[in-house]
Short mmCIF file of C-alpha atoms and ligand atoms in Angstrom, two decimals:
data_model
loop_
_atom_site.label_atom_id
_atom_site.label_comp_id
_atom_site.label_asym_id
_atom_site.label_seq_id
_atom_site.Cartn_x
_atom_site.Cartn_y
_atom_site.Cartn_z
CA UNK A 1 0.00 0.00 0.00
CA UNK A 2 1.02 3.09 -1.07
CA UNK A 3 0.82 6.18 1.29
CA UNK A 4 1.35 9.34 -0.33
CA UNK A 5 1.16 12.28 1.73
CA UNK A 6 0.35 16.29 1.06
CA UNK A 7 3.22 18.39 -0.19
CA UNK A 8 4.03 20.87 3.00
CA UNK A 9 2.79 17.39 5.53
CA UNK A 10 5.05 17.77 8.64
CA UNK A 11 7.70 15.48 10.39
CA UNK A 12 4.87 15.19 12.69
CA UNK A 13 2.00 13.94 10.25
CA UNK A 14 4.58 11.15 8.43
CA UNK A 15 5.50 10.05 12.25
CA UNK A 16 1.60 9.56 12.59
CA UNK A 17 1.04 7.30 9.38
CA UNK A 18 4.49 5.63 10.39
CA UNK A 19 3.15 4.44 13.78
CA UNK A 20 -0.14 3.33 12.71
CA UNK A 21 1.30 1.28 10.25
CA UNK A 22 3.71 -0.52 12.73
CA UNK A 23 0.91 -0.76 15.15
CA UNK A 24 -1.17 -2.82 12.36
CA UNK A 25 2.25 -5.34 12.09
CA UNK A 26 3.50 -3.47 8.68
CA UNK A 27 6.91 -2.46 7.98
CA UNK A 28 7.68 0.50 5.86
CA UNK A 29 9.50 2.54 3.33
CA UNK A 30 10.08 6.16 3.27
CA UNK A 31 10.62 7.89 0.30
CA UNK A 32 11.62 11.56 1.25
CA UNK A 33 11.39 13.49 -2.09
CA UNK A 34 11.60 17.61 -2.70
CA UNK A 35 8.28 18.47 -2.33
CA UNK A 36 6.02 15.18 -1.20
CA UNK A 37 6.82 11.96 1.00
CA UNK A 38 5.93 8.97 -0.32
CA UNK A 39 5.35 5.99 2.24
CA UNK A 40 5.21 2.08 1.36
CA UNK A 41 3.39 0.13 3.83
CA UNK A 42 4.85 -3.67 3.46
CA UNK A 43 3.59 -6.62 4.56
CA UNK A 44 1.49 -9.51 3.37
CA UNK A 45 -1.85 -8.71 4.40
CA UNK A 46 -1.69 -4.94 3.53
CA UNK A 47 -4.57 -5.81 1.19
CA UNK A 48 -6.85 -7.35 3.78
CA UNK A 49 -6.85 -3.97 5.45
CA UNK A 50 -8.87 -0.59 4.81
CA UNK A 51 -7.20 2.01 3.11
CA UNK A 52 -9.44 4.41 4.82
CA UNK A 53 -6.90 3.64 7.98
CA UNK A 54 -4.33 5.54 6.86
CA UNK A 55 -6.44 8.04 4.52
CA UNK A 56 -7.81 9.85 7.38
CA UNK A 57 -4.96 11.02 9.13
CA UNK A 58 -4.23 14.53 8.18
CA UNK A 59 -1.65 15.22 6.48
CA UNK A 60 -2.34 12.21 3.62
CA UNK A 61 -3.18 13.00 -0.07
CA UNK A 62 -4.01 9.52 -1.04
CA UNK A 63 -3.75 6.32 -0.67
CA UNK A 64 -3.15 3.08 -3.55
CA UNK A 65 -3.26 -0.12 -3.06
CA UNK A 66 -0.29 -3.00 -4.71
CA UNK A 67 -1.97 -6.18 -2.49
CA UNK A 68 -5.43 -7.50 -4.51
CA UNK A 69 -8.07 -7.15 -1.30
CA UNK A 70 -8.91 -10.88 -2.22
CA UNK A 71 -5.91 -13.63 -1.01
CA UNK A 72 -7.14 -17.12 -0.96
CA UNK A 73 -8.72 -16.92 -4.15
CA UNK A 74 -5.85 -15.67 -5.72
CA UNK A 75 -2.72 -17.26 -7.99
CA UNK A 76 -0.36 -15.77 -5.73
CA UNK A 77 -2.31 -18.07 -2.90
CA UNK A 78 -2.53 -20.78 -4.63
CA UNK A 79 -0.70 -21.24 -8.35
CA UNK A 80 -2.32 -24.33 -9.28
CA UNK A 81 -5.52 -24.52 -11.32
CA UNK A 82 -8.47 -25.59 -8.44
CA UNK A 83 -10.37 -28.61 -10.19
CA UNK A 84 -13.91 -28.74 -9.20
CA UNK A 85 -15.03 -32.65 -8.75
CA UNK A 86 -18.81 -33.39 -9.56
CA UNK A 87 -19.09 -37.05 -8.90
CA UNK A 88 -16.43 -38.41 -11.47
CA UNK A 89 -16.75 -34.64 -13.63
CA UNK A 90 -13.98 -32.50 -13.47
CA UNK A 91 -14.32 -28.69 -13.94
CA UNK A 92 -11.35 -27.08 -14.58
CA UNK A 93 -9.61 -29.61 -16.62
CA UNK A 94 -9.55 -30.13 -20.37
CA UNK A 95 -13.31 -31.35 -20.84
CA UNK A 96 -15.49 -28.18 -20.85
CA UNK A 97 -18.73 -29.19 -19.03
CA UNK A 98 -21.85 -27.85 -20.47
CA UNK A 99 -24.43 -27.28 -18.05
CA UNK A 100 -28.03 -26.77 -18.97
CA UNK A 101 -31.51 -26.72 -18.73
CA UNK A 102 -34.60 -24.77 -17.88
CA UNK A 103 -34.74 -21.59 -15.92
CA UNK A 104 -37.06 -22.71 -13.47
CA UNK A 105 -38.54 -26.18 -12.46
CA UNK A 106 -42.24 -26.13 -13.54
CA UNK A 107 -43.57 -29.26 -12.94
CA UNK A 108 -42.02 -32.97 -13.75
CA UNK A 109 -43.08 -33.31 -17.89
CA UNK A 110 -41.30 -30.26 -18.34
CA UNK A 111 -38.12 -30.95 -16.36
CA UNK A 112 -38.06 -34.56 -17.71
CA UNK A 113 -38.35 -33.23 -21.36
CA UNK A 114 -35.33 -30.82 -20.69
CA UNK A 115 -33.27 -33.41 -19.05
CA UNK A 116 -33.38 -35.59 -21.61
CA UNK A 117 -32.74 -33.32 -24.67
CA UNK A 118 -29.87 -31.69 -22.72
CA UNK A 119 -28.29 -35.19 -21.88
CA UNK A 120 -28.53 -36.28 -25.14
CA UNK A 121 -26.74 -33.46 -26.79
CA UNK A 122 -24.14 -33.84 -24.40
CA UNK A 123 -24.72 -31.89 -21.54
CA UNK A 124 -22.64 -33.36 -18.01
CA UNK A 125 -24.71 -31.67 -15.35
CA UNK A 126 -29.16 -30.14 -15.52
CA UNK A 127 -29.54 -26.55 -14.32
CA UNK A 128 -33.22 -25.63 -13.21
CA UNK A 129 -34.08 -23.47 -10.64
CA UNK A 130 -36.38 -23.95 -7.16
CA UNK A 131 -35.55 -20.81 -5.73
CA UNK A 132 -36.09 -17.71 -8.21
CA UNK A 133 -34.71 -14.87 -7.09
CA UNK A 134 -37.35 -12.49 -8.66
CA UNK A 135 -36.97 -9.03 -9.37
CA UNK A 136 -41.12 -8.56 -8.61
CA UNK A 137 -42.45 -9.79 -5.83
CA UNK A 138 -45.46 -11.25 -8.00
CA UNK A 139 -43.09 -12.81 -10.30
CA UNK A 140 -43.42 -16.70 -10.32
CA UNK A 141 -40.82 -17.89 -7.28
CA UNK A 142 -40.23 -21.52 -8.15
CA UNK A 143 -41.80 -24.83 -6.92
CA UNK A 144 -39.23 -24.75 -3.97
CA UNK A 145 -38.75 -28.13 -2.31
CA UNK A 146 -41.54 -29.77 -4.87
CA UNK A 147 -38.74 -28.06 -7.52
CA UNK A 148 -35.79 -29.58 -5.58
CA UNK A 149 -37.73 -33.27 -5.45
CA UNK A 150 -38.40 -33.33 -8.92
CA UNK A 151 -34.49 -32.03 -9.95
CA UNK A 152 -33.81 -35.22 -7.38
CA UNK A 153 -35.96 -37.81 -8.79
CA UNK A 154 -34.15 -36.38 -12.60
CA UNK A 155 -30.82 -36.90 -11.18
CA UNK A 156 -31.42 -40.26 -10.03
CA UNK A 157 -33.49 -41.76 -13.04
CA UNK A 158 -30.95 -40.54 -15.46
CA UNK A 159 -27.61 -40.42 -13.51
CA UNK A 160 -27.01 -36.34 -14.12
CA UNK A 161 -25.75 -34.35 -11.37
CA UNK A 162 -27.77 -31.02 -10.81
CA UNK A 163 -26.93 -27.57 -9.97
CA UNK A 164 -29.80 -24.84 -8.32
CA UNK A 165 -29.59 -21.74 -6.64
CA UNK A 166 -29.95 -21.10 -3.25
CA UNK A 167 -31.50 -17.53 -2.48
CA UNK A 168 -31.75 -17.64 1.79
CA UNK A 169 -28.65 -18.88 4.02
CA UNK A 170 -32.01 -20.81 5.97
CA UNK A 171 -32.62 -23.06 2.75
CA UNK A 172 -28.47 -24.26 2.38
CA UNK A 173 -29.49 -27.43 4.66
CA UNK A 174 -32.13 -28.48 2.41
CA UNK A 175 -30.89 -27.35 -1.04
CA UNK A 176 -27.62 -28.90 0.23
CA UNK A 177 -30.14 -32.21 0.51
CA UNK A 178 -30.79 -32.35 -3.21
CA UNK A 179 -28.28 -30.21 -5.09
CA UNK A 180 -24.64 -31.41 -6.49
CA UNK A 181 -23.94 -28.12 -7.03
CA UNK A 182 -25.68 -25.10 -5.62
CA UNK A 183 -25.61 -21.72 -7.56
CA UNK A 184 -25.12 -18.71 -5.84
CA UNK A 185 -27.23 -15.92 -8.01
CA UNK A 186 -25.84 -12.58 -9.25
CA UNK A 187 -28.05 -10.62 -6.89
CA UNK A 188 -26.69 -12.37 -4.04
CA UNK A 189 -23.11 -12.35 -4.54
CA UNK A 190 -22.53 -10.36 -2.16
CA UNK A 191 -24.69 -11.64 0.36
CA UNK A 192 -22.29 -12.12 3.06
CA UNK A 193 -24.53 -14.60 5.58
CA UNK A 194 -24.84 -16.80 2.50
CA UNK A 195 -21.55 -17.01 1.37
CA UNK A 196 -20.74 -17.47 5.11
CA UNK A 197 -22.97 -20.48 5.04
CA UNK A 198 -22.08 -22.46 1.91
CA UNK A 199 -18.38 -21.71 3.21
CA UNK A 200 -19.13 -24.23 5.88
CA UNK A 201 -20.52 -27.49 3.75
CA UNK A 202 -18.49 -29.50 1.24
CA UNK A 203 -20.91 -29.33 -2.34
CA UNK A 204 -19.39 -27.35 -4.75
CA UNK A 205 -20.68 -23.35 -5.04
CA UNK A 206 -20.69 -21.60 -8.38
CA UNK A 207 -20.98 -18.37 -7.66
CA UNK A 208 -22.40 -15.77 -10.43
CA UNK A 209 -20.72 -12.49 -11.07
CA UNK A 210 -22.78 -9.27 -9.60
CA UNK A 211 -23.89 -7.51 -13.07
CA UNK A 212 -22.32 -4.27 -10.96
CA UNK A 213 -19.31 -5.64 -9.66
CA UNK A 214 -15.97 -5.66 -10.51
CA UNK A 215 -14.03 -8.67 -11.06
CA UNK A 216 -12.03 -8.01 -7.61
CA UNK A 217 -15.44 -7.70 -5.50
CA UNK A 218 -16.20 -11.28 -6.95
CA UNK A 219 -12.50 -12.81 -6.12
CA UNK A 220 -13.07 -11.16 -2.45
CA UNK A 221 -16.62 -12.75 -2.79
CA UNK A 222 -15.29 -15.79 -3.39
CA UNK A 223 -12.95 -15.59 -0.40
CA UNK A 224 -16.01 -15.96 1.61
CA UNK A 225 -16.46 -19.38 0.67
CA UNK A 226 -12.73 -20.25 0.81
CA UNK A 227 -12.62 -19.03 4.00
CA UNK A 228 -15.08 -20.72 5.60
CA UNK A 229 -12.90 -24.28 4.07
CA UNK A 230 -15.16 -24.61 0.93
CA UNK A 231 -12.84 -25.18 -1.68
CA UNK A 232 -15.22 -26.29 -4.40
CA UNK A 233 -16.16 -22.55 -5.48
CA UNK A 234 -17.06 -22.32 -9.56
CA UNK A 235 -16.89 -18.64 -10.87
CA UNK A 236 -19.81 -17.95 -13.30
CA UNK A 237 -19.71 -14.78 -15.71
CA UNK A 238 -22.98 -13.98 -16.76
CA UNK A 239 -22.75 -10.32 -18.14
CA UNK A 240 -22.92 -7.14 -16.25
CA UNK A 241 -24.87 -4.09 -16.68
CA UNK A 242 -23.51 -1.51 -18.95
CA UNK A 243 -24.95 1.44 -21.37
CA UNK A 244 -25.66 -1.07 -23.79
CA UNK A 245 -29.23 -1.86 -23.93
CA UNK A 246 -29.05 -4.13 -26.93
CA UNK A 247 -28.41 -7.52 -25.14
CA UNK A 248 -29.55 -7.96 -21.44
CA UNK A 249 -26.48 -7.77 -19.89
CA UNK A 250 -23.36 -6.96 -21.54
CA UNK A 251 -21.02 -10.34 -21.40
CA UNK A 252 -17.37 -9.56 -20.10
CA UNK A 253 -15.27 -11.77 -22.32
CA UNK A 254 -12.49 -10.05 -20.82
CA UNK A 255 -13.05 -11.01 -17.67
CA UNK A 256 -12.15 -14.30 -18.43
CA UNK A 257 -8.48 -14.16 -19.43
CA UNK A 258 -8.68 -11.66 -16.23
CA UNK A 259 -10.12 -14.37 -13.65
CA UNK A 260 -7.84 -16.82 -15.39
CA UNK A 261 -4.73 -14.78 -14.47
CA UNK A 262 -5.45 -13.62 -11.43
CA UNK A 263 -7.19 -16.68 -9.73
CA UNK A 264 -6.79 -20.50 -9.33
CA UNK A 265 -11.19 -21.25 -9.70
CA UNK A 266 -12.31 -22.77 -12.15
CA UNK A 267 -14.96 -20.49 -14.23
CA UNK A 268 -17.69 -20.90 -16.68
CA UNK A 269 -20.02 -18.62 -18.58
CA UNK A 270 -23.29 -18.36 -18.82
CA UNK A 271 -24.46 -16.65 -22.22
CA UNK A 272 -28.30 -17.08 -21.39
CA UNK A 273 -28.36 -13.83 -19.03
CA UNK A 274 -25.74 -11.85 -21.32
CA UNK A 275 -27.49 -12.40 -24.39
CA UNK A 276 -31.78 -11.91 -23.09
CA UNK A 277 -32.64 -13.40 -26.64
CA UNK A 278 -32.11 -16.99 -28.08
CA UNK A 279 -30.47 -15.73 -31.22
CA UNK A 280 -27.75 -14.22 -29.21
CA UNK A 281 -26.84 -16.90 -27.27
CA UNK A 282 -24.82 -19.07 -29.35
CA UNK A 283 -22.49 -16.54 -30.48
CA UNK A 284 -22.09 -15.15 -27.07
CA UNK A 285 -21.68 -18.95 -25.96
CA UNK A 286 -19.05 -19.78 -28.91
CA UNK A 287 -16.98 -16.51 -27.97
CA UNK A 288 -16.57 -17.63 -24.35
CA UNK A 289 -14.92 -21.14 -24.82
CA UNK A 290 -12.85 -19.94 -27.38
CA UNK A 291 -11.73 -17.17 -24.82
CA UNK A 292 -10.88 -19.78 -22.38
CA UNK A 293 -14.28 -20.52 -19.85
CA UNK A 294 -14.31 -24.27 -18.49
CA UNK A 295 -18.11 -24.84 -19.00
CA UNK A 296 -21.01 -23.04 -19.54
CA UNK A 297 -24.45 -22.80 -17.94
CA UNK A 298 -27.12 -22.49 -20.59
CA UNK A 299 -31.15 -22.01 -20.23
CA UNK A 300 -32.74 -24.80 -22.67
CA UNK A 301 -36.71 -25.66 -22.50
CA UNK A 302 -38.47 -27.86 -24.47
CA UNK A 303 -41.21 -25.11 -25.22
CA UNK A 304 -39.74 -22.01 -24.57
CA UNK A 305 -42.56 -20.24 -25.93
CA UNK A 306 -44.29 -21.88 -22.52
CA UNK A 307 -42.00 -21.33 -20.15
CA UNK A 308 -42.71 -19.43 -16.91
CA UNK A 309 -39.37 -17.73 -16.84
CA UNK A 310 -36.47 -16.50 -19.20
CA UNK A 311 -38.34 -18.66 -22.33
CA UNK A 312 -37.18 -15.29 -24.06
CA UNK A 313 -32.94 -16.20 -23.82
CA UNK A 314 -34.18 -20.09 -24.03
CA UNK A 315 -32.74 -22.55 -26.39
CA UNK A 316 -35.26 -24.55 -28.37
CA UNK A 317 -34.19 -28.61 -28.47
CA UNK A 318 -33.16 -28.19 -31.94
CA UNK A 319 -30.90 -25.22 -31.17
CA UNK A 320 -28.91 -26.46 -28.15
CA UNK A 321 -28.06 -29.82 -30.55
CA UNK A 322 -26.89 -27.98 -32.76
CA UNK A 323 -25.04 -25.33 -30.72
CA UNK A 324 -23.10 -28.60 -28.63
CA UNK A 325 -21.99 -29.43 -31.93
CA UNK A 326 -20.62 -26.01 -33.05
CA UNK A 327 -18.94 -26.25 -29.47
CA UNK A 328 -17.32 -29.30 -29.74
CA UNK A 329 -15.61 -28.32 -32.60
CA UNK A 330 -14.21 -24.88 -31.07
CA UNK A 331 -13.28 -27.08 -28.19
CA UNK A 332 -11.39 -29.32 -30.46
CA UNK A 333 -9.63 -26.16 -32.24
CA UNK A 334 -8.66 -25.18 -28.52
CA UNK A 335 -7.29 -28.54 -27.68
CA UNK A 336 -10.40 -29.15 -25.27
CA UNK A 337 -13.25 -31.49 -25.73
CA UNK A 338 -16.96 -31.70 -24.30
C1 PEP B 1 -30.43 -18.01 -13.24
O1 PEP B 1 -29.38 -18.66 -13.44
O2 PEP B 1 -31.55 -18.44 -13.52
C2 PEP B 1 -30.33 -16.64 -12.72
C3 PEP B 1 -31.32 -16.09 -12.03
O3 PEP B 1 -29.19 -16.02 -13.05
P1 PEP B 1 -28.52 -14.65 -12.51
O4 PEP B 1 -28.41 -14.81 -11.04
O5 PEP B 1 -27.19 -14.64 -13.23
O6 PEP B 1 -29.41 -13.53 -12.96
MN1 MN B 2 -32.99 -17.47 -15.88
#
């Protein structure tokens, strides 16, 4: 952390950021120039610590940061790649595991219909939601537990593991019951008494991007779980809210040579939420394993034209097929496979 203070600051003013450093356990560099001291503040956990701590005594002009805020989520933590294991699937690894299914759970012909189309294209794990996390309160809010019996009763009769969102840190126990994977949604990525939760049980998390945070709030995000001694955390990019109103969200392909870089989680994309329109989402899907993603999560119903929620951004039968094929070939050019 970099401390740099005002041009005329006194002997007395640098003494003051000096000693609150060392009383925090830091060590630290003074750079006496002409007009302006510059202070380093060195230590390992300088960016687990407020910057506001040394920005309020007078005398400072500002104050940077060099430490990421996030640590156990990071490379530097850990350089190995974290592989995710789903019952013999690997995320993280060479295969890229497609994920998919409906939105929601609506009722059993439904879900069955969408399990098997997904499965048979080639799909490794059926997303459908129990808990919606609805922007109106008079939006449809899922089956609940009737949704997480019936995403059961799928994963035993055709041997797919299942991933659903948990939207209350009082439902983990019971999601946690059903689910092989439980999705943390974008609006609750920052919900600290979930992430404190799921931090204590062993199923793997994938936790969804905040469309208004930055890729750093996420890694700290993350840290929740890691913290807590949940390992299994699976970053999901699903867009993020920008100017553009052309798609629903605006899909930060960037962010995934960023997360790559910078942290040791597995991540996959989900081009459903980015896109808001089935005609988007194959491109948007395409774009994201060739940039490097390990999966991706993608809304599929057997009549989208019927469906409760998000049939707008859902993939008829025919168009997933032929979408897993497209993939598998940009896999192949990648040196992946699905
Ligand atoms: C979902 O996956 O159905 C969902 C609600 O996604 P998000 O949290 O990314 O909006
Ligand atoms: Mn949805």
């Amino acid at each position: 952390m970099i401390v740099e203070m005002k041009t005329g600051a006194t002997q007395h003013q640098i003494e003051d950021v000096v000693q609150r450093a060392k009383s925090l356990g830091f060590s630290v560099q003074l750079n006496v120039g002409t007009d302006k001291t510059v202070i380093a503040i060195l230590g390992s956990n300088t960016g687990q610590i407020s910057t506001d701590l040394f920005a309020v005594l007078p005398g400072v002009e500002g104050v940077t940061r060099i430490m990421k805020p996030y640590k156990l989520a990071s490379r530097e933590f850990k350089p190995k790649d974290t592989i995710v294991k789903v019952g013999d699937i690997e995320i993280g690894r060479e295969r890229i595991v497609i994920m998919a299914g409906p939105c929601a759970v609506e009722n059993k012909k439904q879900l069955e219909e969408a399990t098997r189309i997904v499965q048979s294209a080639g799909a490794a794990v059926l997303r459908g939601g129990a808990f919606k996390p609805r922007t109106s309160p008079f939006s449809f809010q899922g089956l609940e537990q009737t949704g997480l019996e019936l995403l059961a009763e799928m994963k035993q009769k055709y041997s797919i593991p299942v991933v659903t969102e948990v939207v209350d840190p009082h439902d983990v126990e019971l999601v946690a019951r059903y689910a092989d994977i439980i999705q943390v949604g974008a609006r609750n990525m920052q919900n600290f008494a979930l992430l404190t939760e799921l931090g204590h049980i062993k199923h793997p998390v994938l936790l969804k991007r905040g469309f208004s945070n930055t890729v750093t709030e996420w890694l700290t995000a993350a840290d929740y779980l890691l913290a807590g001694g949940n390992s299994q955390v699976i970053l999901c990019e699903r867009g993020i809210r920008t100017f553009e109103d052309t798609t629903r969200f605006s899909l930060d392909i960037g962010s995934i040579p960023v997360v790559k870089k910078f942290s040791h989680l597995p991540l996959i994309v989900d081009p459903s939420h980015a896109a808001g329109h089935y005609s988007l989402v194959p491109a948007i899907a395409k774009a994201a394993i060739a940039a490097g993603a390990d999966g991706l999560l993608i809304e599929v119903h057997p009549k989208p034209k019927e469906a409760l929620v998000d049939g707008l951004q859902s993939l008829t039968p025919s168009d997933f097929t032929r979408l897993m094929k497209e993939l598998k070939a940009i896999a192949q050019a990648i040196g992946r496979y699905i």
